[in-house]
């Protein structure tokens, strides 16, 4: 029998071009964990874990979880379902660590077969919707500057949920008439959200994401009932099993690898959402092109894309999917198609 798959890690230190702020947290240094998985023939796949303290993960917890997951990889990288199951049996939670392993395994398998992952799944990258570019919370002056710098992007995603929401919307509209989507990152109460709805409409907002705290599903149903703008959830939806209780309460869900824990679960979540007549967005954290390119593989299946995480970086240590003028282009090389920058 082949020797077991080998897992190794490396910490990536990432800096954003501007300090990045959303409703619950300020700017902070971003560290992610690059995961490499190598098979007996020396073929290697890579993935990236982007831990979020909000979901109980840190760099330290990712390393600890990966030690457990490395022990259950087994010998066969094609055993994708079995490895997902064994990781969950070994240790639940730790979604970003599991997502990194899943991405690395898909990269490895694609390389062994000589095809990009999306081709392996029969998906056509020509059908990927345009991606948004995110404007984090800041002073009106900095926001106007960010909007000017983001001139190439046709759709902007605006972070709200601070005390300055109206000033932010006014600052943005003073600069641009582009399409705007809003993410409040759990920052409002039901009353605030319902009061904001006509304001958002007046400013021409086309999508409202996570207006309320994650657990307030009944409140979300109230907001959705009052809203002419589609209401999406992000923090309220991690895995496919979350979908049935969201159905009928909201219009769509934002899928992220760092929450759902694997590429296989991402696809299950998309199909479950469709079966419940929910729309699907694919989103990301602030992370390198490794994670963005992994998430990008499922985008031919979804309605909305928000994969600007690597575009927000001052320097991205990896290359892969590219984002130009909001158009996401997937690499044509086997696996995920990512490489260290400069190679
Ligand atoms: Mg969000």
XYZ file of N, CA, C and O in Angstrom, residues 20-21 132-151 153-162 164-184 188 196 199-200 202-207:
252
model
N -9.037 47.360 6.847
C -10.359 46.843 6.473
C -11.221 46.704 7.706
O -10.871 46.004 8.643
N -12.369 47.398 7.718
C -13.223 47.383 8.904
C -14.647 46.996 8.515
O -15.184 47.483 7.525
N -18.633 41.436 -6.959
C -18.599 42.745 -6.296
C -17.186 43.035 -5.809
O -16.357 42.134 -5.691
N -16.951 44.301 -5.468
C -15.729 44.711 -4.791
C -16.176 45.440 -3.525
O -17.068 46.281 -3.554
N -15.546 45.108 -2.382
C -16.040 45.575 -1.084
C -15.399 46.880 -0.630
O -14.183 47.050 -0.729
N -16.250 47.760 -0.126
C -15.786 49.004 0.494
C -16.053 48.870 1.994
O -17.208 48.867 2.426
N -14.995 48.742 2.793
C -15.136 48.580 4.245
C -15.566 49.881 4.912
O -15.560 50.951 4.291
N -15.948 49.776 6.201
C -16.406 50.948 6.951
C -15.243 51.910 7.173
O -14.147 51.492 7.563
N -15.497 53.192 6.902
C -14.455 54.199 7.079
C -15.078 55.584 7.149
O -16.298 55.714 7.104
N -14.250 56.620 7.224
C -14.786 57.986 7.199
C -15.271 58.283 5.781
O -14.749 57.699 4.818
N -16.242 59.203 5.640
C -16.753 59.529 4.296
C -15.623 59.907 3.330
O -15.644 59.493 2.170
N -14.645 60.617 3.829
C -13.539 61.045 2.960
C -12.754 59.848 2.416
O -12.491 59.750 1.210
N -12.399 58.908 3.300
C -11.656 57.712 2.866
C -12.535 56.856 1.963
O -12.067 56.282 0.976
N -13.814 56.792 2.284
C -14.728 55.995 1.455
C -14.790 56.537 0.032
O -14.726 55.766 -0.936
N -14.869 57.857 -0.090
C -14.892 58.437 -1.452
C -13.621 58.058 -2.204
O -13.642 57.710 -3.378
N -12.486 58.115 -1.496
C -11.192 57.741 -2.090
C -11.210 56.273 -2.547
O -10.785 55.934 -3.650
N -11.743 55.382 -1.662
C -11.797 53.944 -1.998
C -12.674 53.714 -3.228
O -12.366 52.880 -4.072
N -13.798 54.434 -3.298
C -14.704 54.277 -4.440
C -13.993 54.705 -5.724
O -14.108 54.042 -6.764
N -13.226 55.784 -5.657
C -12.480 56.226 -6.850
C -11.451 55.172 -7.249
O -11.283 54.856 -8.414
N -10.757 54.598 -6.237
C -9.739 53.573 -6.538
C -10.364 52.313 -7.133
O -9.711 51.577 -7.861
N -11.631 52.065 -6.791
C -12.312 50.846 -7.268
C -13.073 51.117 -8.564
O -14.030 50.409 -8.876
N -12.641 52.109 -9.318
C -13.372 52.546 -10.523
C -13.630 51.406 -11.509
O -14.621 51.412 -12.221
N -14.461 48.368 -10.956
C -15.458 47.364 -10.553
C -16.886 47.876 -10.770
O -17.257 48.907 -10.213
N -17.697 47.139 -11.519
C -19.040 47.634 -11.843
C -20.041 47.504 -10.695
O -21.068 48.174 -10.710
N -19.755 46.637 -9.704
C -20.691 46.459 -8.581
C -19.908 46.601 -7.275
O -18.891 45.910 -7.088
N -20.390 47.444 -6.376
C -19.708 47.622 -5.092
C -20.530 46.996 -3.979
O -21.764 47.032 -4.001
N -19.818 46.398 -3.007
C -20.477 45.879 -1.799
C -20.064 46.789 -0.654
O -18.877 46.944 -0.369
N -21.062 47.386 -0.017
C -20.815 48.399 0.996
C -21.041 47.792 2.368
O -22.082 47.194 2.622
N -20.070 47.971 3.259
C -20.238 47.495 4.635
C -20.947 48.574 5.440
O -20.460 49.709 5.533
N -22.102 48.232 6.019
C -22.815 49.155 6.913
C -22.931 48.496 8.292
O -22.304 47.480 8.551
N -23.768 49.103 9.161
C -23.922 48.549 10.511
C -23.112 49.337 11.528
O -22.919 48.897 12.656
N -22.637 50.533 11.139
C -21.955 51.410 12.095
C -22.916 52.567 12.402
O -24.060 52.560 11.966
N -22.609 55.403 11.239
C -22.434 56.344 10.132
C -23.092 55.911 8.848
O -22.703 56.378 7.781
N -24.064 55.012 8.925
C -24.573 54.384 7.704
C -25.025 55.377 6.636
O -24.691 55.230 5.461
N -25.778 56.388 7.066
C -26.308 57.340 6.094
C -25.171 58.122 5.437
O -25.151 58.311 4.207
N -24.197 58.554 6.265
C -23.054 59.322 5.730
C -22.269 58.476 4.732
O -21.784 58.982 3.708
N -22.156 57.168 5.014
C -21.425 56.275 4.105
C -22.158 56.181 2.761
O -21.554 56.333 1.692
N -23.472 55.950 2.822
C -24.247 55.841 1.575
C -24.174 57.147 0.781
O -24.002 57.129 -0.445
N -24.277 58.274 1.493
C -24.208 59.565 0.793
C -22.844 59.771 0.159
O -22.736 60.235 -0.980
N -21.776 59.394 0.897
C -20.417 59.557 0.362
C -20.251 58.725 -0.910
O -19.683 59.190 -1.909
N -20.789 57.511 -0.892
C -20.640 56.640 -2.064
C -21.438 57.175 -3.250
O -20.930 57.274 -4.364
N -22.674 57.549 -2.992
C -23.503 58.058 -4.088
C -22.998 59.399 -4.641
O -23.299 59.756 -5.775
N -22.220 60.145 -3.823
C -21.653 61.399 -4.341
C -20.556 61.104 -5.358
O -20.141 61.968 -6.121
N -20.055 59.854 -5.371
C -18.956 59.481 -6.265
C -19.398 58.642 -7.450
O -18.718 58.610 -8.466
N -20.475 57.860 -7.274
C -20.775 56.868 -8.307
C -22.251 56.526 -8.399
O -22.970 56.603 -7.396
N -22.690 56.124 -9.609
C -24.061 55.607 -9.753
C -24.032 54.106 -10.035
O -24.992 53.524 -10.515
N -22.896 53.467 -9.718
C -22.790 52.019 -9.946
C -23.748 51.228 -9.053
O -24.229 51.741 -8.043
N -23.951 49.928 -9.408
C -24.793 49.062 -8.582
C -24.183 48.905 -7.189
O -22.973 48.699 -7.056
N -25.024 48.985 -6.154
C -24.554 48.843 -4.771
C -25.270 47.687 -4.079
O -26.488 47.548 -4.189
N -24.494 46.871 -3.376
C -25.077 45.857 -2.489
C -24.586 46.178 -1.082
O -23.476 46.681 -0.931
N -25.413 45.877 -0.082
C -25.079 46.268 1.291
C -24.936 45.044 2.172
O -25.736 44.106 2.082
N -23.908 45.035 3.014
C -23.729 43.989 4.031
C -23.635 44.657 5.391
O -22.701 45.411 5.648
N -24.628 44.386 6.269
C -24.623 45.012 7.595
C -23.910 44.141 8.636
O -23.784 44.556 9.791
N -27.600 45.451 12.744
C -28.843 46.179 13.022
C -29.800 45.341 13.871
O -29.704 44.118 13.926
N -34.283 51.206 7.798
C -33.278 51.418 6.741
C -33.781 51.005 5.354
O -33.237 51.459 4.334
N -34.553 53.690 2.890
C -33.316 54.444 2.629
C -32.461 53.676 1.616
O -31.968 54.236 0.634
N -32.330 52.377 1.840
C -31.536 51.550 0.919
C -32.142 51.600 -0.482
O -31.429 51.705 -1.483
N -33.939 53.979 -1.744
C -33.712 55.321 -2.303
C -32.293 55.424 -2.874
O -32.074 56.072 -3.896
N -31.336 54.762 -2.227
C -29.950 54.802 -2.710
C -29.688 53.750 -3.790
O -28.551 53.570 -4.216
N -30.729 53.033 -4.177
C -30.589 52.082 -5.283
C -29.845 50.808 -4.921
O -29.215 50.184 -5.778
N -29.911 50.403 -3.653
C -29.241 49.166 -3.218
C -30.009 47.955 -3.768
O -31.235 47.931 -3.729
N -29.270 46.953 -4.275
C -29.933 45.816 -4.942
C -29.924 44.527 -4.123
O -30.669 43.600 -4.437
N -29.050 44.423 -3.111
C -29.013 43.234 -2.243
C -28.719 43.707 -0.825
O -27.862 44.579 -0.628
